[in-house]
mmCIF file of C-alpha atoms in Angstrom:
data_model
loop_
_atom_site.group_PDB
_atom_site.id
_atom_site.type_symbol
_atom_site.label_atom_id
_atom_site.label_comp_id
_atom_site.label_asym_id
_atom_site.label_seq_id
_atom_site.Cartn_x
_atom_site.Cartn_y
_atom_site.Cartn_z
ATOM 1 C CA ALA A 27 -7.743 18.281 4.017
ATOM 2 C CA GLN A 28 -8.955 20.709 6.604
ATOM 3 C CA LYS A 29 -12.569 21.658 7.072
ATOM 4 C CA VAL A 30 -14.501 23.924 9.407
ATOM 5 C CA THR A 31 -18.248 23.559 9.789
ATOM 6 C CA GLN A 32 -20.445 26.220 11.298
ATOM 7 C CA ALA A 33 -23.835 24.586 11.010
ATOM 8 C CA GLN A 34 -25.776 27.568 12.357
ATOM 9 C CA THR A 35 -26.182 30.228 9.692
ATOM 10 C CA GLU A 36 -28.219 32.870 11.493
ATOM 11 C CA ILE A 37 -29.032 33.364 15.145
ATOM 12 C CA SER A 38 -31.272 36.049 16.575
ATOM 13 C CA VAL A 39 -31.439 36.785 20.302
ATOM 14 C CA VAL A 40 -32.746 39.496 22.539
ATOM 15 C CA GLU A 41 -30.246 41.622 24.408
ATOM 16 C CA LYS A 42 -28.931 40.079 27.638
ATOM 17 C CA GLU A 43 -29.544 36.537 26.449
ATOM 18 C CA ASP A 44 -26.605 34.126 26.342
ATOM 19 C CA VAL A 45 -25.771 32.683 22.951
ATOM 20 C CA THR A 46 -23.453 29.867 21.842
ATOM 21 C CA LEU A 47 -21.943 29.703 18.379
ATOM 22 C CA ASP A 48 -20.895 26.221 17.327
ATOM 23 C CA CYS A 49 -17.773 25.236 15.414
ATOM 24 C CA VAL A 50 -16.740 21.726 14.385
ATOM 25 C CA TYR A 51 -13.467 21.102 12.602
ATOM 26 C CA GLU A 52 -11.704 18.320 10.722
ATOM 27 C CA THR A 53 -7.958 17.917 10.387
ATOM 28 C CA ARG A 54 -5.383 15.144 10.210
ATOM 29 C CA ASP A 55 -2.705 17.298 11.804
ATOM 30 C CA THR A 56 -1.735 16.625 15.398
ATOM 31 C CA THR A 57 -0.729 20.239 15.899
ATOM 32 C CA TYR A 58 -3.198 22.852 14.797
ATOM 33 C CA TYR A 59 -4.658 26.179 15.802
ATOM 34 C CA LEU A 60 -8.234 27.329 16.090
ATOM 35 C CA PHE A 61 -9.424 30.895 15.765
ATOM 36 C CA TRP A 62 -12.541 32.989 16.079
ATOM 37 C CA TYR A 63 -12.990 36.253 14.213
ATOM 38 C CA LYS A 64 -15.771 38.823 14.363
ATOM 39 C CA GLN A 65 -16.838 40.666 11.215
ATOM 40 C CA PRO A 66 -19.013 43.668 12.073
ATOM 41 C CA PRO A 67 -21.113 45.403 9.395
ATOM 42 C CA SER A 68 -18.131 47.648 8.599
ATOM 43 C CA GLY A 69 -16.435 44.565 7.125
ATOM 44 C CA GLU A 70 -13.105 44.192 8.898
ATOM 45 C CA LEU A 71 -12.043 40.933 10.524
ATOM 46 C CA VAL A 72 -11.482 41.355 14.230
ATOM 47 C CA PHE A 73 -9.335 38.730 15.927
ATOM 48 C CA LEU A 74 -10.956 37.252 19.037
ATOM 49 C CA ILE A 75 -8.909 34.203 20.017
ATOM 50 C CA ARG A 76 -6.270 31.705 18.890
ATOM 51 C CA ARG A 77 -6.040 28.352 20.669
ATOM 52 C CA ASN A 78 -3.523 25.584 20.003
ATOM 53 C CA SER A 79 -4.469 21.932 19.922
ATOM 54 C CA PHE A 80 -2.494 21.102 23.053
ATOM 55 C CA ASP A 81 -4.355 23.514 25.236
ATOM 56 C CA GLU A 82 -7.820 22.238 26.027
ATOM 57 C CA GLN A 83 -8.472 24.610 28.868
ATOM 58 C CA ASN A 84 -11.533 26.729 28.440
ATOM 59 C CA GLU A 85 -10.923 30.432 28.165
ATOM 60 C CA ILE A 86 -12.930 33.365 29.398
ATOM 61 C CA SER A 87 -12.447 36.974 28.365
ATOM 62 C CA GLY A 88 -15.070 39.274 29.792
ATOM 63 C CA ARG A 89 -18.436 38.234 28.346
ATOM 64 C CA TYR A 90 -16.776 35.852 25.896
ATOM 65 C CA SER A 91 -15.868 32.252 26.614
ATOM 66 C CA TRP A 92 -14.603 29.388 24.504
ATOM 67 C CA ASN A 93 -15.050 25.665 25.014
ATOM 68 C CA PHE A 94 -12.480 23.511 23.194
ATOM 69 C CA GLN A 95 -13.193 19.772 23.135
ATOM 70 C CA LYS A 96 -10.807 17.636 21.138
ATOM 71 C CA SER A 97 -12.931 14.539 21.686
ATOM 72 C CA THR A 98 -15.724 16.058 19.626
ATOM 73 C CA SER A 99 -13.502 18.296 17.438
ATOM 74 C CA SER A 100 -15.424 21.332 18.561
ATOM 75 C CA PHE A 101 -14.462 24.864 19.519
ATOM 76 C CA ASN A 102 -17.626 26.622 20.602
ATOM 77 C CA PHE A 103 -17.951 30.283 21.463
ATOM 78 C CA THR A 104 -20.372 31.663 24.035
ATOM 79 C CA ILE A 105 -21.358 35.279 24.509
ATOM 80 C CA THR A 106 -22.882 35.922 27.908
ATOM 81 C CA ALA A 107 -25.410 38.727 28.358
ATOM 82 C CA SER A 108 -25.339 39.653 24.683
ATOM 83 C CA GLN A 109 -25.425 43.273 23.592
ATOM 84 C CA VAL A 110 -26.534 44.979 20.383
ATOM 85 C CA VAL A 111 -22.871 45.694 19.575
ATOM 86 C CA ASP A 112 -22.291 41.945 19.382
ATOM 87 C CA SER A 113 -24.328 41.864 16.171
ATOM 88 C CA ALA A 114 -21.904 40.656 13.493
ATOM 89 C CA VAL A 115 -20.830 37.655 11.467
ATOM 90 C CA TYR A 116 -18.615 35.305 13.447
ATOM 91 C CA PHE A 117 -16.119 33.043 11.732
ATOM 92 C CA CYS A 118 -14.332 30.043 13.140
ATOM 93 C CA ALA A 119 -11.053 29.146 11.410
ATOM 94 C CA LEU A 120 -8.350 26.471 11.522
ATOM 95 C CA SER A 121 -4.675 26.446 10.631
ATOM 96 C CA ALA A 122 -2.116 23.657 10.651
ATOM 97 C CA SER A 123 0.702 25.598 12.256
ATOM 98 C CA THR A 124 2.108 29.036 12.776
ATOM 99 C CA GLY A 125 4.806 28.571 10.179
ATOM 100 C CA ALA A 126 5.074 29.870 6.665
ATOM 101 C CA ASN A 127 2.187 27.800 5.413
ATOM 102 C CA SER A 128 -0.293 28.617 8.121
ATOM 103 C CA LYS A 129 -3.170 29.490 5.869
ATOM 104 C CA LEU A 130 -6.492 29.734 7.620
ATOM 105 C CA THR A 131 -9.439 27.609 6.582
ATOM 106 C CA PHE A 132 -12.632 29.433 7.487
ATOM 107 C CA GLY A 133 -16.126 28.235 8.181
ATOM 108 C CA LYS A 134 -19.047 29.879 6.422
ATOM 109 C CA GLY A 135 -19.777 32.153 9.340
ATOM 110 C CA ILE A 136 -22.716 32.690 11.669
ATOM 111 C CA THR A 137 -24.732 35.892 11.470
ATOM 112 C CA LEU A 138 -25.674 36.961 14.967
ATOM 113 C CA SER A 139 -28.375 39.572 15.436
ATOM 114 C CA VAL A 140 -28.933 40.946 18.902
ATOM 115 C CA ARG A 141 -32.222 42.841 19.254
ATOM 116 C CA PRO A 142 -32.732 45.517 21.899
ATOM 117 C CA GLU B 169 -1.547 48.444 18.852
ATOM 118 C CA PRO B 170 0.218 47.521 15.579
ATOM 119 C CA GLU B 171 -2.061 47.053 12.636
ATOM 120 C CA VAL B 172 -2.088 45.911 9.039
ATOM 121 C CA THR B 173 -2.949 48.770 6.687
ATOM 122 C CA GLN B 174 -4.665 48.298 3.342
ATOM 123 C CA THR B 175 -5.228 50.826 0.591
ATOM 124 C CA PRO B 176 -7.482 51.754 -1.039
ATOM 125 C CA SER B 177 -10.495 50.840 1.055
ATOM 126 C CA HIS B 178 -12.671 50.682 -2.048
ATOM 127 C CA GLN B 179 -11.710 50.424 -5.712
ATOM 128 C CA VAL B 180 -13.921 50.356 -8.758
ATOM 129 C CA THR B 181 -12.390 49.180 -12.006
ATOM 130 C CA GLN B 182 -13.508 48.246 -15.466
ATOM 131 C CA MET B 183 -13.393 44.642 -16.599
ATOM 132 C CA GLY B 184 -10.074 43.841 -18.219
ATOM 133 C CA GLN B 185 -8.140 46.499 -16.326
ATOM 134 C CA GLU B 186 -5.204 45.769 -14.050
ATOM 135 C CA VAL B 187 -5.505 46.561 -10.371
ATOM 136 C CA ILE B 188 -2.960 46.637 -7.581
ATOM 137 C CA LEU B 189 -4.097 46.268 -4.009
ATOM 138 C CA ARG B 190 -1.670 47.478 -1.402
ATOM 139 C CA CYS B 191 -0.915 46.358 2.114
ATOM 140 C CA VAL B 192 1.535 47.390 4.791
ATOM 141 C CA PRO B 193 1.942 44.439 7.173
ATOM 142 C CA ILE B 194 3.020 44.753 10.790
ATOM 143 C CA SER B 195 6.694 45.656 10.693
ATOM 144 C CA ASN B 196 8.261 42.693 12.491
ATOM 145 C CA HIS B 197 6.009 40.065 10.948
ATOM 146 C CA LEU B 198 7.491 37.477 8.602
ATOM 147 C CA TYR B 199 4.535 35.795 6.931
ATOM 148 C CA PHE B 200 2.103 37.542 4.663
ATOM 149 C CA TYR B 201 -1.178 36.462 3.139
ATOM 150 C CA TRP B 202 -3.991 37.497 0.869
ATOM 151 C CA TYR B 203 -7.544 36.291 1.319
ATOM 152 C CA ARG B 204 -10.733 36.985 -0.589
ATOM 153 C CA GLN B 205 -14.349 37.199 0.518
ATOM 154 C CA ILE B 206 -17.061 37.342 -2.104
ATOM 155 C CA LEU B 207 -20.048 39.229 -0.719
ATOM 156 C CA GLY B 208 -21.985 37.130 1.769
ATOM 157 C CA GLN B 209 -19.621 34.180 1.545
ATOM 158 C CA LYS B 210 -16.775 32.792 3.592
ATOM 159 C CA VAL B 211 -13.237 34.067 3.616
ATOM 160 C CA GLU B 212 -10.987 32.117 1.229
ATOM 161 C CA PHE B 213 -7.206 31.786 1.200
ATOM 162 C CA LEU B 214 -5.430 33.037 -1.914
ATOM 163 C CA VAL B 215 -1.695 33.008 -1.256
ATOM 164 C CA SER B 216 0.973 32.999 1.437
ATOM 165 C CA PHE B 217 4.356 34.687 1.108
ATOM 166 C CA TYR B 218 7.526 34.188 3.109
ATOM 167 C CA ASN B 219 11.167 35.025 2.583
ATOM 168 C CA ASN B 220 10.346 36.866 -0.641
ATOM 169 C CA GLU B 221 8.592 34.029 -2.330
ATOM 170 C CA ILE B 222 5.207 32.372 -2.517
ATOM 171 C CA SER B 223 5.009 29.500 -0.049
ATOM 172 C CA GLU B 224 1.520 28.306 -0.933
ATOM 173 C CA LYS B 225 -1.303 29.311 -3.248
ATOM 174 C CA SER B 226 -4.857 28.165 -3.752
ATOM 175 C CA GLU B 227 -6.509 27.148 -6.993
ATOM 176 C CA ILE B 228 -8.125 30.591 -7.080
ATOM 177 C CA PHE B 229 -4.684 32.184 -7.417
ATOM 178 C CA ASP B 230 -4.197 31.606 -11.130
ATOM 179 C CA ASP B 231 -1.900 33.328 -13.635
ATOM 180 C CA GLN B 232 -3.968 36.507 -13.451
ATOM 181 C CA PHE B 233 -2.769 37.059 -9.887
ATOM 182 C CA SER B 234 0.671 37.972 -8.611
ATOM 183 C CA VAL B 235 2.129 39.189 -5.342
ATOM 184 C CA GLU B 236 5.170 41.245 -4.571
ATOM 185 C CA ARG B 237 6.982 42.772 -1.649
ATOM 186 C CA PRO B 238 8.800 45.492 -3.559
ATOM 187 C CA ASP B 239 10.456 47.505 -0.811
ATOM 188 C CA GLY B 240 10.476 45.551 2.438
ATOM 189 C CA SER B 241 7.374 47.214 3.808
ATOM 190 C CA ASN B 242 4.615 47.047 1.194
ATOM 191 C CA PHE B 243 2.967 43.813 0.111
ATOM 192 C CA THR B 244 0.900 44.008 -3.074
ATOM 193 C CA LEU B 245 -1.612 41.866 -4.892
ATOM 194 C CA LYS B 246 -1.942 42.472 -8.610
ATOM 195 C CA ILE B 247 -4.787 41.238 -10.758
ATOM 196 C CA ARG B 248 -3.705 41.546 -14.380
ATOM 197 C CA SER B 249 -6.998 41.563 -16.232
ATOM 198 C CA THR B 250 -9.956 41.816 -13.906
ATOM 199 C CA LYS B 251 -13.154 39.851 -14.428
ATOM 200 C CA LEU B 252 -16.595 40.522 -12.977
ATOM 201 C CA GLU B 253 -16.167 37.541 -10.654
ATOM 202 C CA ASP B 254 -13.096 39.155 -9.083
ATOM 203 C CA SER B 255 -15.452 41.552 -7.303
ATOM 204 C CA ALA B 256 -14.892 40.827 -3.621
ATOM 205 C CA MET B 257 -13.350 42.073 -0.414
ATOM 206 C CA TYR B 258 -9.624 41.372 -0.383
ATOM 207 C CA PHE B 259 -7.915 41.022 2.961
ATOM 208 C CA CYS B 260 -4.220 41.155 3.663
ATOM 209 C CA ALA B 261 -2.894 39.452 6.805
ATOM 210 C CA SER B 262 0.433 39.079 8.535
ATOM 211 C CA ASP B 263 1.761 36.785 11.215
ATOM 212 C CA SER B 264 4.930 35.913 13.043
ATOM 213 C CA PRO B 265 6.092 33.017 15.250
ATOM 214 C CA GLY B 266 4.993 33.616 18.798
ATOM 215 C CA ASN B 267 2.477 36.212 17.722
ATOM 216 C CA TYR B 268 -0.750 35.754 19.603
ATOM 217 C CA GLY B 269 -3.030 36.952 16.863
ATOM 218 C CA TYR B 270 -3.029 36.457 13.101
ATOM 219 C CA THR B 271 -3.789 40.029 12.094
ATOM 220 C CA PHE B 272 -5.945 41.078 9.185
ATOM 221 C CA GLY B 273 -6.154 44.458 7.531
ATOM 222 C CA SER B 274 -9.501 46.190 7.160
ATOM 223 C CA GLY B 275 -9.822 45.038 3.561
ATOM 224 C CA THR B 276 -10.134 46.500 0.076
ATOM 225 C CA ARG B 277 -13.539 46.198 -1.541
ATOM 226 C CA LEU B 278 -12.927 45.638 -5.254
ATOM 227 C CA THR B 279 -15.825 46.202 -7.627
ATOM 228 C CA VAL B 280 -15.359 45.207 -11.254
ATOM 229 C CA VAL B 281 -17.890 46.744 -13.641
#
């Protein structure tokens, strides 16, 4: 069975602070994919990143960066110099493959509030 | 940028009524999904659909639920007799091999009264 744990439930920071959102996953599959989605107050799910289990390189996209560590089954997400527009719920998710049965298993989400 | 379109954005229905939620996936995608998010909770998988049949379903997806791709572009979720606990945001998603992102629609908020 697959499981995603986002132990932090709510984080509040002041604008321009850096913030790291933690994600720990469990799977027996050797090939799997990890995702992060942002859910702003408007409710849609905005895709941020997909990473496959064979690629452990960290990724940076603007103010966003991701740290994938297979040894600790973690896929953490850091926002540098946070902004008020970053306020949202962030979900980490896991899928076994990109085939027909690639359902996503989501964590419970982390509510990030960025104060001016 | 291609997107998944869901209609309506919000639907209110009376308990016991049938509802159909509609989705237009990205045109060259092959795999289609429905997910549900009860207010304030995590997003949960309902069903996946490929090659005109269900490939996997969760325990939530009981006999009250059905999916259909009637015309090659639309992908629908039907709830036959709605219950209060079906109130949730329903997300459609589509995906394809080699696609970088697994794309969700903006959701339909279903309220059962």
